[in-house]
mmCIF file of C-alpha atoms and ligand atoms in Angstrom:
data_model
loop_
_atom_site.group_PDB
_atom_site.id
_atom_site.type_symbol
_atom_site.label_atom_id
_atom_site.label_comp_id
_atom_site.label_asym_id
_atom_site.label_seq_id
_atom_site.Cartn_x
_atom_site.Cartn_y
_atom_site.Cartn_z
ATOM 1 C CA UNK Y 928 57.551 -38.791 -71.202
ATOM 2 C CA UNK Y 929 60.074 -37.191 -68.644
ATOM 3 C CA UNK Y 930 58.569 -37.255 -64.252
ATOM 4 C CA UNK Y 931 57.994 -33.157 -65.116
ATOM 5 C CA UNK Y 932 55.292 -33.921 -68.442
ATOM 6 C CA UNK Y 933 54.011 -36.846 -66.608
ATOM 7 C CA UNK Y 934 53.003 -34.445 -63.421
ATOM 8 C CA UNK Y 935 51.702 -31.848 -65.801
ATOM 9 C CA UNK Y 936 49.049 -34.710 -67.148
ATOM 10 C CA UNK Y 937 48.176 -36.010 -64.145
ATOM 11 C CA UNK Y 938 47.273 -32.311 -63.220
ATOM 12 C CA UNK Y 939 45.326 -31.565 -65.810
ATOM 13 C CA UNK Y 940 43.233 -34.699 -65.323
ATOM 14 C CA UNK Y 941 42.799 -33.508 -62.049
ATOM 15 C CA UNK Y 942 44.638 -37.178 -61.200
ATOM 16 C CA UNK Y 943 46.381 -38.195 -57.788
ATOM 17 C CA UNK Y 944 49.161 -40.690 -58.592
ATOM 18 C CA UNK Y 945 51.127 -40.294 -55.435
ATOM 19 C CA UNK Y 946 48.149 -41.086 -52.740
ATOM 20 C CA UNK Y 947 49.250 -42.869 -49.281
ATOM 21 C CA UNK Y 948 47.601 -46.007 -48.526
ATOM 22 C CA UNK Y 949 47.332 -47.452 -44.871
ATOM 23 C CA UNK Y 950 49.572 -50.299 -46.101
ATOM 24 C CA UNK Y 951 52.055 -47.615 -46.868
ATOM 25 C CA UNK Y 952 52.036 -45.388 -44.365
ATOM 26 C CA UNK Y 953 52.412 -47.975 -41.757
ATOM 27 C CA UNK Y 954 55.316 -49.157 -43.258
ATOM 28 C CA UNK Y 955 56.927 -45.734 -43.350
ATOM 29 C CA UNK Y 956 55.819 -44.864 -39.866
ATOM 30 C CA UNK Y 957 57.740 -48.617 -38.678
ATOM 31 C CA UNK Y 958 60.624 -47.130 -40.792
ATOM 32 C CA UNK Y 959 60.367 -44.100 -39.100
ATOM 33 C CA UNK Y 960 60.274 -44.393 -35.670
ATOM 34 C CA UNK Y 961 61.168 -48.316 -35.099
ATOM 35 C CA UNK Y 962 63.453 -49.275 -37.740
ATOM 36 C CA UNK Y 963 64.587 -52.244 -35.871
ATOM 37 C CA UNK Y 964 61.159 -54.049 -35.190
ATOM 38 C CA UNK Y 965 59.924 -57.011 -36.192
ATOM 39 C CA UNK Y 966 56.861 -56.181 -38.392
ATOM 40 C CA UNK Y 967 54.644 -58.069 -35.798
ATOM 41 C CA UNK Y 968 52.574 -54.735 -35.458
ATOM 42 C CA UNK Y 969 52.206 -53.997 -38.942
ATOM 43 C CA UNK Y 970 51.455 -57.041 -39.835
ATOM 44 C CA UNK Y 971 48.529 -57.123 -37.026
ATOM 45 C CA UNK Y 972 47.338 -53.725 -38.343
ATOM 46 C CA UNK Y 973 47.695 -54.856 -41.894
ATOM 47 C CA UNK Y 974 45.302 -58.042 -40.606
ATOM 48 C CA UNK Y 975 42.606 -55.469 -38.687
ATOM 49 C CA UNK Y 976 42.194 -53.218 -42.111
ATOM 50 C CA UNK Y 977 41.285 -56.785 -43.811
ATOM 51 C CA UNK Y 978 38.910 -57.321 -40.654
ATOM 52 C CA UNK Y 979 37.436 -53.266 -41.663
ATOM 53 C CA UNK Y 980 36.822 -54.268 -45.164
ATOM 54 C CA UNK Y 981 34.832 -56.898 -44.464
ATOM 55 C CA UNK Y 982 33.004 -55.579 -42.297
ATOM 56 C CA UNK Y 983 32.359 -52.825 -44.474
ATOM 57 C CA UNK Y 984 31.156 -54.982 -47.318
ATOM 58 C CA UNK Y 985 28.788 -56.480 -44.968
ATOM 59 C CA UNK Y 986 27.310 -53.326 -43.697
ATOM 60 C CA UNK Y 987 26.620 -51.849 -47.016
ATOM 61 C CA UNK Y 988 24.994 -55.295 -48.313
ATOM 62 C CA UNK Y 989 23.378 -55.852 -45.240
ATOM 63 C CA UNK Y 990 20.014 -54.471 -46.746
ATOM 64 C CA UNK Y 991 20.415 -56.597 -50.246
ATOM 65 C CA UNK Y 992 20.793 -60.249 -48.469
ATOM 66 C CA UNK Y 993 18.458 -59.550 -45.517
ATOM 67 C CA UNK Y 994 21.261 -59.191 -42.809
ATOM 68 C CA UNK Y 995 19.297 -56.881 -40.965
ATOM 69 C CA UNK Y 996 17.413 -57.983 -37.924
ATOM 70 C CA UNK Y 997 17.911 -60.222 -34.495
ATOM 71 C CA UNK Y 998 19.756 -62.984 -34.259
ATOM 72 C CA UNK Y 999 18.455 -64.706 -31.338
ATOM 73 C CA UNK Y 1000 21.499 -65.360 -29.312
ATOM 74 C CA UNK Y 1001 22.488 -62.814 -26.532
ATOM 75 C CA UNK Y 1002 26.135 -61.096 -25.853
ATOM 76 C CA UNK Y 1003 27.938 -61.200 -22.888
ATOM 77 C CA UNK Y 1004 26.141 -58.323 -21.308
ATOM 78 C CA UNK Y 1005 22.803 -59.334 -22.146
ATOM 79 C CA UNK Y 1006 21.633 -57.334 -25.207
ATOM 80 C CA UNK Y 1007 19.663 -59.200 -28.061
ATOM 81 C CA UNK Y 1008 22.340 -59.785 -31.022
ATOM 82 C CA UNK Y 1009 22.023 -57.926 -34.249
ATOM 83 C CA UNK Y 1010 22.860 -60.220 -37.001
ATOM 84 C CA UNK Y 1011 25.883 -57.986 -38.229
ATOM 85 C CA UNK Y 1012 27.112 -58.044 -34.792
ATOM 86 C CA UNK Y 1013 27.703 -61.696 -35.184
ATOM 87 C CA UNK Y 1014 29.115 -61.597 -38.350
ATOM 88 C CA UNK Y 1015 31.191 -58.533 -37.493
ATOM 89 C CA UNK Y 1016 32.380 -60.880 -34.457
ATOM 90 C CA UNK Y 1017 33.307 -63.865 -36.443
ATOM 91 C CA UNK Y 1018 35.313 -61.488 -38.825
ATOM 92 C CA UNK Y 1019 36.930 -60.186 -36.455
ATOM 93 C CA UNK Y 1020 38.482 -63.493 -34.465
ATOM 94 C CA UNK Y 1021 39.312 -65.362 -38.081
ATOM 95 C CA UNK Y 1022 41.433 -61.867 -38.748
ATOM 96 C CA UNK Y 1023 42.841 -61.633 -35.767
ATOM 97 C CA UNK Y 1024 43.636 -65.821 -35.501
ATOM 98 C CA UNK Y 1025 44.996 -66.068 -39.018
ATOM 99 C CA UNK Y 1026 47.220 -63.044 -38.545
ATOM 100 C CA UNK Y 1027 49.147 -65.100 -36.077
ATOM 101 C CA UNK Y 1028 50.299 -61.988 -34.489
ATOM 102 C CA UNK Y 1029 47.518 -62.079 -31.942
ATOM 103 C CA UNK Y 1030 47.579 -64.066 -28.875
ATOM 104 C CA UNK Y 1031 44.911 -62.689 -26.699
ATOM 105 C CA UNK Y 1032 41.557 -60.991 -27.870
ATOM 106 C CA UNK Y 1033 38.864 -59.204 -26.122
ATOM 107 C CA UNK Y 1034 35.332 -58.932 -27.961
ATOM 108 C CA UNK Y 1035 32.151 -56.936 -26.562
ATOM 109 C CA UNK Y 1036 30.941 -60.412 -27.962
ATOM 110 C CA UNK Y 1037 32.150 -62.533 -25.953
ATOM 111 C CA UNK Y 1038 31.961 -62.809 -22.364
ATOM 112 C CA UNK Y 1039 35.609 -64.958 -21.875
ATOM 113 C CA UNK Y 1040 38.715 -63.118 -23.622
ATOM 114 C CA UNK Y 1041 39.953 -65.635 -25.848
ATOM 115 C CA UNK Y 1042 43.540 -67.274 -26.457
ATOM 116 C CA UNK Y 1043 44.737 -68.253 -29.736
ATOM 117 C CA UNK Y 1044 47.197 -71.021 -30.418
ATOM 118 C CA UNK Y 1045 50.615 -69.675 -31.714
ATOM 119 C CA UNK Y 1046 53.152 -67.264 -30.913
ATOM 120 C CA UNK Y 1047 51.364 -64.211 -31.243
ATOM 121 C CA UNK Y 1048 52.971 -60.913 -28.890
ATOM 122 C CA UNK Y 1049 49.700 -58.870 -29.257
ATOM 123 C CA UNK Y 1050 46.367 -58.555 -27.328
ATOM 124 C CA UNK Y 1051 43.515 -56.476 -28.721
ATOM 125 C CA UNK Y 1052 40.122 -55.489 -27.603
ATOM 126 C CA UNK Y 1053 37.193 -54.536 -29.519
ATOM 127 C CA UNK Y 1054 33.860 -54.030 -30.259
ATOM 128 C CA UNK Y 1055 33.575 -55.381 -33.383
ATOM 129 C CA UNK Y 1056 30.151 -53.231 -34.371
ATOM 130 C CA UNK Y 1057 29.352 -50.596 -31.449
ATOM 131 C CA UNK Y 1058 26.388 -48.761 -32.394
ATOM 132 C CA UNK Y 1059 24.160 -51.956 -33.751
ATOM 133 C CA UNK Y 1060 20.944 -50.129 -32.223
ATOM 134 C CA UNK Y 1061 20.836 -48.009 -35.331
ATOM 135 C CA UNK Y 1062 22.210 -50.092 -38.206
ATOM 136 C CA UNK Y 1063 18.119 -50.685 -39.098
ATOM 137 C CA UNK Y 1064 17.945 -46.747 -39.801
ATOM 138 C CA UNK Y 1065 21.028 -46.659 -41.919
ATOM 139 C CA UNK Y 1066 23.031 -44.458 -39.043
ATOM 140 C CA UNK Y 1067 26.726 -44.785 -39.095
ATOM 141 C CA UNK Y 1068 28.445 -47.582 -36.798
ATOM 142 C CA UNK Y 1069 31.917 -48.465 -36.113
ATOM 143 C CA UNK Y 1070 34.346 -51.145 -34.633
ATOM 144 C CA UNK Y 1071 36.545 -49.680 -32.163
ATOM 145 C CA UNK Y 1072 40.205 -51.230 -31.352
ATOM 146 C CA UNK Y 1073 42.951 -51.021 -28.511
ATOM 147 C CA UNK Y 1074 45.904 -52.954 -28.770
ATOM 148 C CA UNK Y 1075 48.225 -53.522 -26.148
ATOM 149 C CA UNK Y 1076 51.752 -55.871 -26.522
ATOM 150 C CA UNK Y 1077 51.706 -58.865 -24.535
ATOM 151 C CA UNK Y 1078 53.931 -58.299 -21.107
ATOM 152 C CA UNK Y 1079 57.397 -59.676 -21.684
ATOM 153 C CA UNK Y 1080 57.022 -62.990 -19.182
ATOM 154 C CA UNK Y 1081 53.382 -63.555 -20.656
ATOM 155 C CA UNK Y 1082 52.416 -66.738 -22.534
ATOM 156 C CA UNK Y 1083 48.734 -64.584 -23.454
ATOM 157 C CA UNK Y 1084 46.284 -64.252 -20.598
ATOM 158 C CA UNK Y 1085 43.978 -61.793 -18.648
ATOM 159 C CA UNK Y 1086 46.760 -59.940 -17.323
ATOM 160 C CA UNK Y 1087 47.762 -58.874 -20.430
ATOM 161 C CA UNK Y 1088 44.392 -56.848 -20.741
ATOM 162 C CA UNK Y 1089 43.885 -55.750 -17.176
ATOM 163 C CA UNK Y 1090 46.140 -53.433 -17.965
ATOM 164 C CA UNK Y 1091 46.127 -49.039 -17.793
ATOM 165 C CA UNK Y 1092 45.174 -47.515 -21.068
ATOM 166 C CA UNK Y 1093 48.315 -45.622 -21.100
ATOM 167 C CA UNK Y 1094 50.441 -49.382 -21.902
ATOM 168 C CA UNK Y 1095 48.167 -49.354 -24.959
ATOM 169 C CA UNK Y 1096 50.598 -49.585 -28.267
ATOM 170 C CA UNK Y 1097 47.946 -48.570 -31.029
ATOM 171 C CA UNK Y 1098 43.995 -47.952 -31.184
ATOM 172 C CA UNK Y 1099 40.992 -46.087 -33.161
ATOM 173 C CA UNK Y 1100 38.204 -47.064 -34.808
ATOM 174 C CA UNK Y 1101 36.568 -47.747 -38.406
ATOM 175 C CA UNK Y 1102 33.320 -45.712 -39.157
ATOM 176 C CA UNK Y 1103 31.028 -47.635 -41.338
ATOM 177 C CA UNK Y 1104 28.600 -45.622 -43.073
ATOM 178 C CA UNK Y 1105 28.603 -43.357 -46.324
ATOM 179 C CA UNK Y 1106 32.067 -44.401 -46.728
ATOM 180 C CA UNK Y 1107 34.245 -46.346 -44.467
ATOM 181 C CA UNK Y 1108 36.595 -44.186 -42.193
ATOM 182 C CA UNK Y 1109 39.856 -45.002 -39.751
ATOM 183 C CA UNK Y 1110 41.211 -42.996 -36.928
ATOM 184 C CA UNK Y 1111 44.468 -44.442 -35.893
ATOM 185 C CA UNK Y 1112 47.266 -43.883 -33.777
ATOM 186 C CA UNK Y 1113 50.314 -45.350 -32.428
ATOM 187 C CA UNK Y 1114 51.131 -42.998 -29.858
ATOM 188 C CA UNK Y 1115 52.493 -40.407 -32.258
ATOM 189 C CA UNK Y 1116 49.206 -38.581 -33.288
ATOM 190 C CA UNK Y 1117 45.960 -39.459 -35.520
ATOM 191 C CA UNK Y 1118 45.841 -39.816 -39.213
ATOM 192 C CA UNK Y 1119 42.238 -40.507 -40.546
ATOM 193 C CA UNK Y 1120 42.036 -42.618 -43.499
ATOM 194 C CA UNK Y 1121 39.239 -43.275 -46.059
ATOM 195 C CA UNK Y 1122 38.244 -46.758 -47.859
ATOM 196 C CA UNK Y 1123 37.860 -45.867 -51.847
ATOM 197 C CA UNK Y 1124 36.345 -48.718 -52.480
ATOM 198 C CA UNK Y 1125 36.962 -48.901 -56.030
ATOM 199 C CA UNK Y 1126 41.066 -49.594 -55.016
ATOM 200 C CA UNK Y 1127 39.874 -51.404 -52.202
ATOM 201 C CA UNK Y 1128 42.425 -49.211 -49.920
ATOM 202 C CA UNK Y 1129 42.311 -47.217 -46.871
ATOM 203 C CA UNK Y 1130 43.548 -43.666 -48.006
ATOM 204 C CA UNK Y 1131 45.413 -40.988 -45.702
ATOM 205 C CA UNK Y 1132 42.639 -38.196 -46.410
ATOM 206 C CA UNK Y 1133 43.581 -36.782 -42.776
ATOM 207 C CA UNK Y 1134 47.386 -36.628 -41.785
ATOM 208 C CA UNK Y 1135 47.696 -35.438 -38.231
ATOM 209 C CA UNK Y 1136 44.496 -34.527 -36.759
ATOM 210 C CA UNK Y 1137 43.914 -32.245 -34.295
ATOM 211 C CA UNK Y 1138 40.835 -31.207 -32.651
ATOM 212 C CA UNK Y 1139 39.917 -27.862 -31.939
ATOM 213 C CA UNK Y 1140 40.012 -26.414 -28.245
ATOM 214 C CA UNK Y 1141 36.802 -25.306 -27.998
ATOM 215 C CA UNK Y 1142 33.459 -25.847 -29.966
ATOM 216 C CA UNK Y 1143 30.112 -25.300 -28.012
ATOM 217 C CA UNK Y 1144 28.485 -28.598 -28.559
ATOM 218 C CA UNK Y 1145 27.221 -31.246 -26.041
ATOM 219 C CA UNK Y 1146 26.639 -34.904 -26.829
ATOM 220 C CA UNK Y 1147 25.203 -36.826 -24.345
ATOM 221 C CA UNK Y 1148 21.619 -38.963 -24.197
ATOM 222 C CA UNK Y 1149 19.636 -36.453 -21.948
ATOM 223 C CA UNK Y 1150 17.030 -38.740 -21.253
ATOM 224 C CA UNK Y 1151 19.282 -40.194 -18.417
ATOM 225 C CA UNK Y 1152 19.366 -36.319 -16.857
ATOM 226 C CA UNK Y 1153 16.692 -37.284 -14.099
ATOM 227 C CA UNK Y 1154 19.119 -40.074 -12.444
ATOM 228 C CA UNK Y 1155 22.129 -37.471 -13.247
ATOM 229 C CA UNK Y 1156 24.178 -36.095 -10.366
ATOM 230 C CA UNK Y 1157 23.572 -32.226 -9.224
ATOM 231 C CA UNK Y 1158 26.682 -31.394 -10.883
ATOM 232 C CA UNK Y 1159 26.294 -32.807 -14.245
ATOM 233 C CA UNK Y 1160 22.593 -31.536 -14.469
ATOM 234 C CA UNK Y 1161 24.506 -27.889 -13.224
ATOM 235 C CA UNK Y 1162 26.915 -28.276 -15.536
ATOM 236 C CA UNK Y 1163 24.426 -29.331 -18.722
ATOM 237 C CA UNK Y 1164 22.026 -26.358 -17.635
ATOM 238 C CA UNK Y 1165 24.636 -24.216 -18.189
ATOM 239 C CA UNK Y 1166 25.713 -24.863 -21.654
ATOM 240 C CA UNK Y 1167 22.018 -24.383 -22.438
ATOM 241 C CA UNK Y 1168 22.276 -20.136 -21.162
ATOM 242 C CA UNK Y 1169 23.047 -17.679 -23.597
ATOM 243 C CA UNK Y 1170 27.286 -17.960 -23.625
ATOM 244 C CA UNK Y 1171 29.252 -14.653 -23.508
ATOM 245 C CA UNK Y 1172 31.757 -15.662 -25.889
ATOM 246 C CA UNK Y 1173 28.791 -16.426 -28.261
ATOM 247 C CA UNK Y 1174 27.283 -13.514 -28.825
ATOM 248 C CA UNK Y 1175 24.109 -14.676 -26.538
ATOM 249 C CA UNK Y 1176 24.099 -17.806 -27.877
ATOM 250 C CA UNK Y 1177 23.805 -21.298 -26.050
ATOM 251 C CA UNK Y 1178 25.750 -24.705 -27.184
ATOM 252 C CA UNK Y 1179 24.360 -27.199 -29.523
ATOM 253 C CA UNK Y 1180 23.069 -30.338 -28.425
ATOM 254 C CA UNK Y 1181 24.161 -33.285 -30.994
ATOM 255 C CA UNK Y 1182 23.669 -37.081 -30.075
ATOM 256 C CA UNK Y 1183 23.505 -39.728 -32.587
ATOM 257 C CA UNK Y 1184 23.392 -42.556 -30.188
ATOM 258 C CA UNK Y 1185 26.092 -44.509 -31.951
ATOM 259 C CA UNK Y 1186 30.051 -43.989 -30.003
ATOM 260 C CA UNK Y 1187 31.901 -43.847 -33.144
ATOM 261 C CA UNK Y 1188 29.859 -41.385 -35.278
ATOM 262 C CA UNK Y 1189 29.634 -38.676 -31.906
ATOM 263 C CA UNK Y 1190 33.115 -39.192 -31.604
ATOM 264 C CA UNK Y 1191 34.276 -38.708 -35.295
ATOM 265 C CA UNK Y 1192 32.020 -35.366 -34.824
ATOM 266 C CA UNK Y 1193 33.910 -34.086 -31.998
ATOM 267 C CA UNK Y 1194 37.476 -35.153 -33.306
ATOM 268 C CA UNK Y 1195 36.704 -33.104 -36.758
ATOM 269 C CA UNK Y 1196 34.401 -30.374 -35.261
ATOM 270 C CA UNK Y 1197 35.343 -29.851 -31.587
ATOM 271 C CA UNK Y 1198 32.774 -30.243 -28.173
ATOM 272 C CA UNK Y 1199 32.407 -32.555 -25.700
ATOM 273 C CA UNK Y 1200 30.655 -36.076 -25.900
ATOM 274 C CA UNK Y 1201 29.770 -37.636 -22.324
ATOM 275 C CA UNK Y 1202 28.227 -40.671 -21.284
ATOM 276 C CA UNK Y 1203 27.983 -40.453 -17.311
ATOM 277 C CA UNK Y 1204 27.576 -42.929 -14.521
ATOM 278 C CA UNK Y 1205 24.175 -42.288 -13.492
ATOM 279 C CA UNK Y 1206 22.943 -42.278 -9.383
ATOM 280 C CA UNK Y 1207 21.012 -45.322 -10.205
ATOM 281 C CA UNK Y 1208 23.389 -48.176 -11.216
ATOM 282 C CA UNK Y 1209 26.500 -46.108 -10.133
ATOM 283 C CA UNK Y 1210 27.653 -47.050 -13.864
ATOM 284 C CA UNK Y 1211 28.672 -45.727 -17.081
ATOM 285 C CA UNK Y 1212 27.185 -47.600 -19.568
ATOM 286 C CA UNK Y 1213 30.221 -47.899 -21.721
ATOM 287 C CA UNK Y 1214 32.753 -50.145 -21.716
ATOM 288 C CA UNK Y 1215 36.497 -49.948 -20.414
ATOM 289 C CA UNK Y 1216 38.666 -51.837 -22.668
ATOM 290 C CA UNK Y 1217 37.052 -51.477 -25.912
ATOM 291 C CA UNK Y 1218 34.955 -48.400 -25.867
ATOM 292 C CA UNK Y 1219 36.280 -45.850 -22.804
ATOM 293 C CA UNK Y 1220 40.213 -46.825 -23.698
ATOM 294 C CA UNK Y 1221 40.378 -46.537 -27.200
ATOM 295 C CA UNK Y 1222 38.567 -43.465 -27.740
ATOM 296 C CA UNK Y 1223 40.462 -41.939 -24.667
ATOM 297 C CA UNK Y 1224 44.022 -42.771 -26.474
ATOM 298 C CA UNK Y 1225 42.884 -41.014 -29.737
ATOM 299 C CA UNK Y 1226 41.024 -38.023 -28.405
ATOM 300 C CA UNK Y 1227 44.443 -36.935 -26.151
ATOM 301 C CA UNK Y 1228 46.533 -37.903 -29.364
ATOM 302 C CA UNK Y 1229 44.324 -35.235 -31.081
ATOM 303 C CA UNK Y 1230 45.069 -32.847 -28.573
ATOM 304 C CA UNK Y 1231 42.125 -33.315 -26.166
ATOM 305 C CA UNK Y 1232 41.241 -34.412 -23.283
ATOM 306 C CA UNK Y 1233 39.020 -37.465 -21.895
ATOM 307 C CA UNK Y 1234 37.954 -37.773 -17.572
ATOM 308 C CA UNK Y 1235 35.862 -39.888 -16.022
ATOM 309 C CA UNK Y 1236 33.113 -38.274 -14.093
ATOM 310 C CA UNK Y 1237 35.299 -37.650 -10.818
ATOM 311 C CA UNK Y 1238 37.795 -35.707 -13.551
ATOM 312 C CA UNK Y 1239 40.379 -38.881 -13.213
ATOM 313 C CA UNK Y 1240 42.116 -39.140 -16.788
ATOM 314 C CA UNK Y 1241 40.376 -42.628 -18.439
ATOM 315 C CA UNK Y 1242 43.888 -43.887 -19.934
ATOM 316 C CA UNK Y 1243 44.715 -44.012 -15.868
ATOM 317 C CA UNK Y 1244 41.844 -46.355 -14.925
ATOM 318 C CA UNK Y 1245 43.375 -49.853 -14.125
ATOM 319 C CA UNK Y 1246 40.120 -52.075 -15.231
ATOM 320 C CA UNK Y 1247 39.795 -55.170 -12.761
ATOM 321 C CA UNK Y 1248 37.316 -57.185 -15.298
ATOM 322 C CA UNK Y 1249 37.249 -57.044 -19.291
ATOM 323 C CA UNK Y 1250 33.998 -55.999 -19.760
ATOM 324 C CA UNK Y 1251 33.788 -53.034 -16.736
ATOM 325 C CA UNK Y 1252 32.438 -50.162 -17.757
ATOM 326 C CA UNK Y 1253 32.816 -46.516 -16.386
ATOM 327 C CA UNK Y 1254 31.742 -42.693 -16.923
ATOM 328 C CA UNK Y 1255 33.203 -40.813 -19.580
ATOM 329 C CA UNK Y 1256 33.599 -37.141 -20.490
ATOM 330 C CA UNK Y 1257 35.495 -36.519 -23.528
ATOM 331 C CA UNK Y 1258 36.434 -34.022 -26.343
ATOM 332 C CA UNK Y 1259 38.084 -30.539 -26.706
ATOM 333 C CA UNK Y 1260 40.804 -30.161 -24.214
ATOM 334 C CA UNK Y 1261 38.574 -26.309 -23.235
ATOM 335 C CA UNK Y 1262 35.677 -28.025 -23.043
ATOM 336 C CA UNK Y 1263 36.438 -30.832 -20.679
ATOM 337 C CA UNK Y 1264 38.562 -28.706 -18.566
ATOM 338 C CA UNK Y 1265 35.188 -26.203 -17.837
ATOM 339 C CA UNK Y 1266 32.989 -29.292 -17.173
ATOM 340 C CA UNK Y 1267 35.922 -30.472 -14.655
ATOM 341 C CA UNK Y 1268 35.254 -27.043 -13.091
ATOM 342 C CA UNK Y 1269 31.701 -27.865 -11.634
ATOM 343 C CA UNK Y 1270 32.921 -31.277 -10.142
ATOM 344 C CA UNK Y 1271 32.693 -31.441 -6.530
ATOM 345 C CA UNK Y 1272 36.162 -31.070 -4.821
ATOM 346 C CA UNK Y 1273 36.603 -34.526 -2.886
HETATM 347 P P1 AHM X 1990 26.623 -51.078 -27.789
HETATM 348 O O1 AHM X 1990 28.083 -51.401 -27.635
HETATM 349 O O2 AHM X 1990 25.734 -52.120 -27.197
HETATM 350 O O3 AHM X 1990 26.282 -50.751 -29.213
HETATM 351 O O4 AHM X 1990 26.341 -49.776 -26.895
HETATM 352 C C1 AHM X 1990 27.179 -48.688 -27.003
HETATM 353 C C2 AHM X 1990 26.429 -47.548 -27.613
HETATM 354 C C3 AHM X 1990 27.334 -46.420 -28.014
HETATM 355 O O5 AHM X 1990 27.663 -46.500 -29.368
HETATM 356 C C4 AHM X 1990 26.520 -45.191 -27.734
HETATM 357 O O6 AHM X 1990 27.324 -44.096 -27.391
HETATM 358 C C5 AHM X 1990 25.643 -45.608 -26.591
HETATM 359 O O7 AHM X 1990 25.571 -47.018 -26.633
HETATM 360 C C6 AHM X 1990 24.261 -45.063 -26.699
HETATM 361 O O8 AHM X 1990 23.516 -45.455 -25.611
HETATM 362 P P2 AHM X 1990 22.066 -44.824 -25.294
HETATM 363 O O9 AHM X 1990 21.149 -45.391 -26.323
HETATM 364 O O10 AHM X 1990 21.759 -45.273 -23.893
HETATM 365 O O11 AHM X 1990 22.197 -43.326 -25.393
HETATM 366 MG MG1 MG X 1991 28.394 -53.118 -29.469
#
């Protein structure tokens, strides 16, 4: 059959037969824009969509084989261990170790970044399953990523993570629920990808994302508003008015309590998701390196914007330990600029 007959079939069986895989497109976007590289990084990202699988295949088994519950030990910041998160943990470290392109990681799971042996030129950080809270009621949860290339005089260590958001190289997250989904980018955009299982590939479903400038929703846990500052409870009251540009009507409130599904919703739908530093602790309760970072780099990739609660931009923040945490206000680039308006000129 001639390419012209073949396309004509494969249209009438309502068949794809050119799709983009992750494997592929990474190797077209190293083609692309650095011809002359090594490979290291797609060979690390090639390693981390391995890491995604598995943990996929864990999550959606996790009912079958019992992997739901405690698992006695504590993390480095004190919470009680879900099972997955320890098995999401130990994925993670044998991908990232046995891709030999990884010298330094950072883990929400442990408190001490660790140092593989090797020649690795690549630290990442991540939270191998942020969101564990709700895996019990089936709600979606995610592992979110930063990588940053190891400084050119660096044999691995802390310094190579201490490091602005803005060095970053790469970052995103994978979405476990329904269906597994990864946000990328490299510093040239976002393209969302979907796991069809059956192939066992990530599949560009979403070249280029962009998310909208405005969409009047708010996500952010308001049973912290009583140890909120003046402004943010100002700020909060107002998206709850009736909104000119609405017709009369006020914003949505949407918070699913798990980072990577309120973020997914305000890449694809617009808003703004928040979690503040309250007047209590003085603290954010989410984390620099692998929460704040990551979802900072994709969000302004997108097209929006993401502040801490002073209005600073997050990718500027210089962390001084690997698991400090700060404020963060992020989402439409409209919609963070007007909450920017009701901060308190220094
Ligand atoms: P975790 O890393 O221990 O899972 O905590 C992070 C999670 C985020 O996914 C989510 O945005 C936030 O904690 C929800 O916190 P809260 O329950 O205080 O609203
Ligand atoms: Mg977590």
């Amino acid at each position: 059959m001639t390419e012209a007959a073949n396309d004509t079939v494969s249209k009438q069986m309502d068949v794809e037969t050119d799709i983009i895989t992750l494997t592929r497109f990474i190797l077209q976007e190293q083609q692309k824009t650095a011809p002359n590289a090594t490979g290291e990084l797609s060979l690390l990202l090639n390693s981390l969509q391995f890491a995604f699988k598995f943990i996929a295949h864990n999550i959606r088994r996790a009912e079958l084989v019992n992997l739901i519950g405690v698992s006695g030990t504590a993390n480095s910041t004190g919470d009680v261990q879900k099972k997955l998160d320890v098995i999401g943990d130990e994925i993670f470290i044998n991908a990232m170790k046995s891709s030999n392109n990884v010298k330094v990681l950072v883990s929400e799971e442990q408190e001490d970044l660790i140092i593989f042996e090797g020649g690795g030129r690549y630290a990442v950080c991540t939270d191998p399953i942020d969101g564990s809270s709700n895996i019990d009621a089936g709600v979606s949860v995610g592992t979110i990523f930063g990588i940053y290339r190891l400084r050119d005089d660096s044999n691995g260590s802390i310094n190579d993570v201490l490091r602005k958001g803005t060095e970053m190289v790469a970052a995103g997250y994978t979405m476990y629920g329904a269906s597994a989904h990864l946000m990328l980018t490299t510093g040239t955009g976002v393209n969302g990808f979907t796991l069809d299982t059956n192939l066992g590939e990530f599949i560009l479903t979403q070249p280029d994302l962009k998310i909208p400038e405005h969409r009047a929703i708010y996500s952010v846990n308001e049973g912290n508003s009583y140890y909120w500052p003046d402004y943010v409870k100002n700020y909060i009251a107002d998206l709850k008015k009736p909104q000119d540009s609405l017709k009369g009507k006020p914003y949505s409130a949407r918070y699913i309590g798990s980072m990577v599904a309120d973020i997914h919703r305000t890449l694809l739908y617009g808003g703004i998701f928040s979690y503040p530093a309250d007047t209590k602790s003085k603290n954010g309760k989410l984390r620099i390196l692998y929460e704040c970072f990551p979802m900072a780099m994709l969000l302004e990739q997108a097209g929006g914007r993401a502040v801490t609660d002073k209005g600073e931009r997050i990718l500027d923040i210089l962390p001084k330990g690997i698991h400090d945490k700060s404020g963060i206000w992020l989402g439409s680039k409209g919609e963070v600029d007007r909450f920017e308006s009701y901060i308190p000129k220094a």
